[in-house]
Amino acid sequence: MKEDKQPYMRTMTTGDIPEIIEIEKRSFISPWTRGMFVQTLASPVSHSFVMIDGQRITGYIILYQAGLEIHIMNIAVHPDHRRQGIGGAMMAGILESARADSVELCFLEVRETNFPARALYEKLGFKNIGKRKGYYSETNEDAIVMQLSL
Ligand code: COA
C-alpha cells in the first residue's frame, strides 16, 4: 500500500522510549537513560514530542516550561535523516506554539564544538548570551548558553 502521510509531530509516550534511546545513543556522548526519559515524561513542566515519518520516529524534542520561559532540554534527529529539515521543523513547531502561548524567552545550552546544532539555532535567531565553564563534565567542555526572544 502507498504510504502518503506527511511527517507529523505528536506528543511523546513511554512506548516511544526504546526507539528514542537508539537515536539518543547515536547522537550524544552521554546519552539520556530510560529513567531520565520516564522521569521527564512524568514531569508536569515538561513537554516532549516526536516526529513521525511512516511508522518510524525520525526525531524528538523535549522542553521545560517555567512561567513565560521555555528551556530546550533535548533535541535529536536520527542520523539517517539529518539535513532534511527535521530539526528545524521541530524547533519551529515548538517555538510557534510557545509564541501562541505568550511565552517570551527560549533558552538552551549547546556544546561549544557542536557546530551543526549551533548553526541550526543561529538560523532560528538564537543569540549567544553566555558560557558555562566545564558544563559537560565528561569532556570538560564549555556550554554556550543561547537565547531567543519570542
Ligand atoms: N552543518 C552545518 N549546518 C547544519 C548542519 C550541519 N551538519 N546540520 C544542520 N545545520 C543547520 C543548517 O543551517 C540547516 O539549514 P540548511 O540545511 O538549510 O543549511 C539548519 O541547521 C536546519 O537543518 P535541519 O536539517 O533542520 O537539521 P537536522 O534535522 O539535521 O537536525 C540536529 C539538527 C542538531 C538536531 C542534528 O544534527 C542532531 O540530531 N545532532 C545530534 C544531537 C544534537 O547535537 N542535538 C543538539 C544538542 S544541543
PDB file of C-alpha atoms in Angstrom, residues 9-147:
ATOM      1  CA  MET A   9       4.768  15.756  15.289  1.00  0.00           C
ATOM      2  CA  ARG A  10       2.914  14.235  18.213  1.00  0.00           C
ATOM      3  CA  THR A  11       3.338  14.041  21.970  1.00  0.00           C
ATOM      4  CA  MET A  12       5.957  11.524  23.138  1.00  0.00           C
ATOM      5  CA  THR A  13       4.747   8.488  25.082  1.00  0.00           C
ATOM      6  CA  THR A  14       6.626   5.941  27.211  1.00  0.00           C
ATOM      7  CA  GLY A  15       6.114   3.415  24.386  1.00  0.00           C
ATOM      8  CA  ASP A  16       8.382   5.595  22.205  1.00  0.00           C
ATOM      9  CA  ILE A  17      11.325   5.381  24.604  1.00  0.00           C
ATOM     10  CA  PRO A  18      13.099   2.258  23.198  1.00  0.00           C
ATOM     11  CA  GLU A  19      13.218   3.745  19.685  1.00  0.00           C
ATOM     12  CA  ILE A  20      14.264   7.131  21.066  1.00  0.00           C
ATOM     13  CA  ILE A  21      17.090   5.572  23.073  1.00  0.00           C
ATOM     14  CA  GLU A  22      18.542   4.084  19.876  1.00  0.00           C
ATOM     15  CA  ILE A  23      18.657   7.581  18.341  1.00  0.00           C
ATOM     16  CA  GLU A  24      19.906   9.071  21.604  1.00  0.00           C
ATOM     17  CA  LYS A  25      22.854   6.613  21.795  1.00  0.00           C
ATOM     18  CA  ARG A  26      23.866   7.506  18.235  1.00  0.00           C
ATOM     19  CA  SER A  27      23.589  11.232  18.914  1.00  0.00           C
ATOM     20  CA  PHE A  28      25.291  12.009  22.228  1.00  0.00           C
ATOM     21  CA  ILE A  29      28.479  11.184  24.157  1.00  0.00           C
ATOM     22  CA  SER A  30      26.411  10.963  27.362  1.00  0.00           C
ATOM     23  CA  PRO A  31      23.007   9.721  26.220  1.00  0.00           C
ATOM     24  CA  TRP A  32      19.969  10.097  28.453  1.00  0.00           C
ATOM     25  CA  THR A  33      18.937   6.840  30.115  1.00  0.00           C
ATOM     26  CA  ARG A  34      15.470   5.274  30.020  1.00  0.00           C
ATOM     27  CA  GLY A  35      14.919   6.532  33.573  1.00  0.00           C
ATOM     28  CA  MET A  36      15.659  10.109  32.535  1.00  0.00           C
ATOM     29  CA  PHE A  37      13.076   9.930  29.733  1.00  0.00           C
ATOM     30  CA  VAL A  38      10.495   8.322  32.043  1.00  0.00           C
ATOM     31  CA  GLN A  39      11.064  10.978  34.707  1.00  0.00           C
ATOM     32  CA  THR A  40      10.829  13.769  32.141  1.00  0.00           C
ATOM     33  CA  LEU A  41       7.584  12.431  30.680  1.00  0.00           C
ATOM     34  CA  ALA A  42       6.105  12.346  34.183  1.00  0.00           C
ATOM     35  CA  SER A  43       7.081  15.945  34.937  1.00  0.00           C
ATOM     36  CA  PRO A  44       4.224  18.465  34.749  1.00  0.00           C
ATOM     37  CA  VAL A  45       6.574  21.172  33.439  1.00  0.00           C
ATOM     38  CA  SER A  46       7.980  19.170  30.527  1.00  0.00           C
ATOM     39  CA  HIS A  47       6.617  18.939  27.004  1.00  0.00           C
ATOM     40  CA  SER A  48       8.019  16.189  24.778  1.00  0.00           C
ATOM     41  CA  PHE A  49       7.333  15.490  21.117  1.00  0.00           C
ATOM     42  CA  VAL A  50       8.391  13.022  18.444  1.00  0.00           C
ATOM     43  CA  MET A  51       8.484  13.475  14.673  1.00  0.00           C
ATOM     44  CA  ILE A  52       6.890  10.530  12.863  1.00  0.00           C
ATOM     45  CA  ASP A  53       7.612   9.594   9.273  1.00  0.00           C
ATOM     46  CA  GLY A  54       5.676   6.500   8.220  1.00  0.00           C
ATOM     47  CA  GLN A  55       5.865   4.256  11.265  1.00  0.00           C
ATOM     48  CA  ARG A  56       9.285   5.487  12.423  1.00  0.00           C
ATOM     49  CA  ILE A  57      10.438   8.139  14.852  1.00  0.00           C
ATOM     50  CA  THR A  58      12.876  10.373  12.983  1.00  0.00           C
ATOM     51  CA  GLY A  59      13.457  12.906  15.757  1.00  0.00           C
ATOM     52  CA  TYR A  60      12.357  14.189  19.141  1.00  0.00           C
ATOM     53  CA  ILE A  61      12.415  17.350  21.196  1.00  0.00           C
ATOM     54  CA  ILE A  62      11.942  17.968  24.909  1.00  0.00           C
ATOM     55  CA  LEU A  63      11.420  21.290  26.622  1.00  0.00           C
ATOM     56  CA  TYR A  64      10.656  22.561  30.104  1.00  0.00           C
ATOM     57  CA  GLN A  65       8.386  25.497  30.698  1.00  0.00           C
ATOM     58  CA  ALA A  66       8.700  27.840  33.665  1.00  0.00           C
ATOM     59  CA  GLY A  67       6.282  30.730  33.530  1.00  0.00           C
ATOM     60  CA  LEU A  68       6.894  32.707  30.357  1.00  0.00           C
ATOM     61  CA  GLU A  69      10.173  30.931  29.581  1.00  0.00           C
ATOM     62  CA  ILE A  70      10.942  27.644  27.909  1.00  0.00           C
ATOM     63  CA  HIS A  71      14.201  25.721  28.018  1.00  0.00           C
ATOM     64  CA  ILE A  72      15.126  23.182  25.337  1.00  0.00           C
ATOM     65  CA  MET A  73      16.399  20.134  27.240  1.00  0.00           C
ATOM     66  CA  ASN A  74      16.982  17.683  24.383  1.00  0.00           C
ATOM     67  CA  ILE A  75      16.687  17.540  20.615  1.00  0.00           C
ATOM     68  CA  ALA A  76      17.980  14.908  18.216  1.00  0.00           C
ATOM     69  CA  VAL A  77      17.324  13.646  14.713  1.00  0.00           C
ATOM     70  CA  HIS A  78      18.047  10.076  13.577  1.00  0.00           C
ATOM     71  CA  PRO A  79      21.496  10.092  11.890  1.00  0.00           C
ATOM     72  CA  ASP A  80      19.982   8.710   8.651  1.00  0.00           C
ATOM     73  CA  HIS A  81      17.535  11.620   8.452  1.00  0.00           C
ATOM     74  CA  ARG A  82      19.694  14.637   9.233  1.00  0.00           C
ATOM     75  CA  ARG A  83      19.904  17.676   6.947  1.00  0.00           C
ATOM     76  CA  GLN A  84      16.343  17.073   5.757  1.00  0.00           C
ATOM     77  CA  GLY A  85      14.792  19.903   7.733  1.00  0.00           C
ATOM     78  CA  ILE A  86      13.506  17.767  10.634  1.00  0.00           C
ATOM     79  CA  GLY A  87      15.422  19.508  13.429  1.00  0.00           C
ATOM     80  CA  GLY A  88      14.400  22.897  12.049  1.00  0.00           C
ATOM     81  CA  ALA A  89      10.766  21.799  11.730  1.00  0.00           C
ATOM     82  CA  MET A  90      10.654  20.514  15.335  1.00  0.00           C
ATOM     83  CA  MET A  91      12.189  23.742  16.652  1.00  0.00           C
ATOM     84  CA  ALA A  92       9.817  25.868  14.534  1.00  0.00           C
ATOM     85  CA  GLY A  93       6.862  23.817  15.799  1.00  0.00           C
ATOM     86  CA  ILE A  94       7.627  24.312  19.468  1.00  0.00           C
ATOM     87  CA  LEU A  95       8.556  27.984  19.026  1.00  0.00           C
ATOM     88  CA  GLU A  96       5.299  28.663  17.191  1.00  0.00           C
ATOM     89  CA  SER A  97       3.251  27.020  19.913  1.00  0.00           C
ATOM     90  CA  ALA A  98       5.273  28.867  22.606  1.00  0.00           C
ATOM     91  CA  ARG A  99       4.542  32.198  20.895  1.00  0.00           C
ATOM     92  CA  ALA A 100       0.848  31.320  20.738  1.00  0.00           C
ATOM     93  CA  ASP A 101       1.078  30.617  24.495  1.00  0.00           C
ATOM     94  CA  SER A 102       2.599  34.105  25.117  1.00  0.00           C
ATOM     95  CA  VAL A 103       5.990  32.622  26.085  1.00  0.00           C
ATOM     96  CA  GLU A 104       8.608  35.381  25.931  1.00  0.00           C
ATOM     97  CA  LEU A 105      12.009  33.674  26.005  1.00  0.00           C
ATOM     98  CA  CYS A 106      13.568  30.402  24.909  1.00  0.00           C
ATOM     99  CA  PHE A 107      16.902  29.216  26.338  1.00  0.00           C
ATOM    100  CA  LEU A 108      19.202  26.315  25.581  1.00  0.00           C
ATOM    101  CA  GLU A 109      22.754  25.100  26.169  1.00  0.00           C
ATOM    102  CA  VAL A 110      24.904  23.682  23.404  1.00  0.00           C
ATOM    103  CA  ARG A 111      28.412  22.236  23.322  1.00  0.00           C
ATOM    104  CA  GLU A 112      30.894  24.750  22.026  1.00  0.00           C
ATOM    105  CA  THR A 113      32.044  22.241  19.351  1.00  0.00           C
ATOM    106  CA  ASN A 114      28.525  21.211  18.238  1.00  0.00           C
ATOM    107  CA  PHE A 115      28.599  23.239  15.038  1.00  0.00           C
ATOM    108  CA  PRO A 116      25.538  21.628  13.349  1.00  0.00           C
ATOM    109  CA  ALA A 117      23.332  22.437  16.352  1.00  0.00           C
ATOM    110  CA  ARG A 118      24.792  25.933  16.781  1.00  0.00           C
ATOM    111  CA  ALA A 119      24.152  26.619  13.071  1.00  0.00           C
ATOM    112  CA  LEU A 120      20.551  25.425  13.459  1.00  0.00           C
ATOM    113  CA  TYR A 121      19.923  27.679  16.469  1.00  0.00           C
ATOM    114  CA  GLU A 122      21.617  30.695  14.862  1.00  0.00           C
ATOM    115  CA  LYS A 123      19.475  30.227  11.752  1.00  0.00           C
ATOM    116  CA  LEU A 124      16.399  30.429  14.002  1.00  0.00           C
ATOM    117  CA  GLY A 125      17.649  33.702  15.509  1.00  0.00           C
ATOM    118  CA  PHE A 126      19.143  32.477  18.818  1.00  0.00           C
ATOM    119  CA  LYS A 127      21.944  34.658  20.243  1.00  0.00           C
ATOM    120  CA  ASN A 128      24.873  33.613  22.426  1.00  0.00           C
ATOM    121  CA  ILE A 129      24.342  35.142  25.861  1.00  0.00           C
ATOM    122  CA  GLY A 130      26.961  33.364  27.936  1.00  0.00           C
ATOM    123  CA  LYS A 131      29.114  30.367  28.631  1.00  0.00           C
ATOM    124  CA  ARG A 132      29.030  27.699  31.346  1.00  0.00           C
ATOM    125  CA  LYS A 133      32.616  26.613  32.011  1.00  0.00           C
ATOM    126  CA  GLY A 134      33.153  22.834  32.004  1.00  0.00           C
ATOM    127  CA  TYR A 135      29.380  22.216  31.834  1.00  0.00           C
ATOM    128  CA  TYR A 136      29.886  18.890  30.032  1.00  0.00           C
ATOM    129  CA  SER A 137      31.895  17.114  32.713  1.00  0.00           C
ATOM    130  CA  GLU A 138      32.843  14.005  30.670  1.00  0.00           C
ATOM    131  CA  THR A 139      34.891  16.147  28.256  1.00  0.00           C
ATOM    132  CA  ASN A 140      35.207  19.246  30.436  1.00  0.00           C
ATOM    133  CA  GLU A 141      33.738  21.168  27.528  1.00  0.00           C
ATOM    134  CA  ASP A 142      32.071  24.558  27.884  1.00  0.00           C
ATOM    135  CA  ALA A 143      28.408  25.111  27.082  1.00  0.00           C
ATOM    136  CA  ILE A 144      27.282  28.101  25.105  1.00  0.00           C
ATOM    137  CA  VAL A 145      24.043  29.489  26.524  1.00  0.00           C
ATOM    138  CA  MET A 146      21.734  30.733  23.782  1.00  0.00           C
ATOM    139  CA  GLN A 147      18.543  32.761  23.991  1.00  0.00           C
TER     140      GLN A 147
END
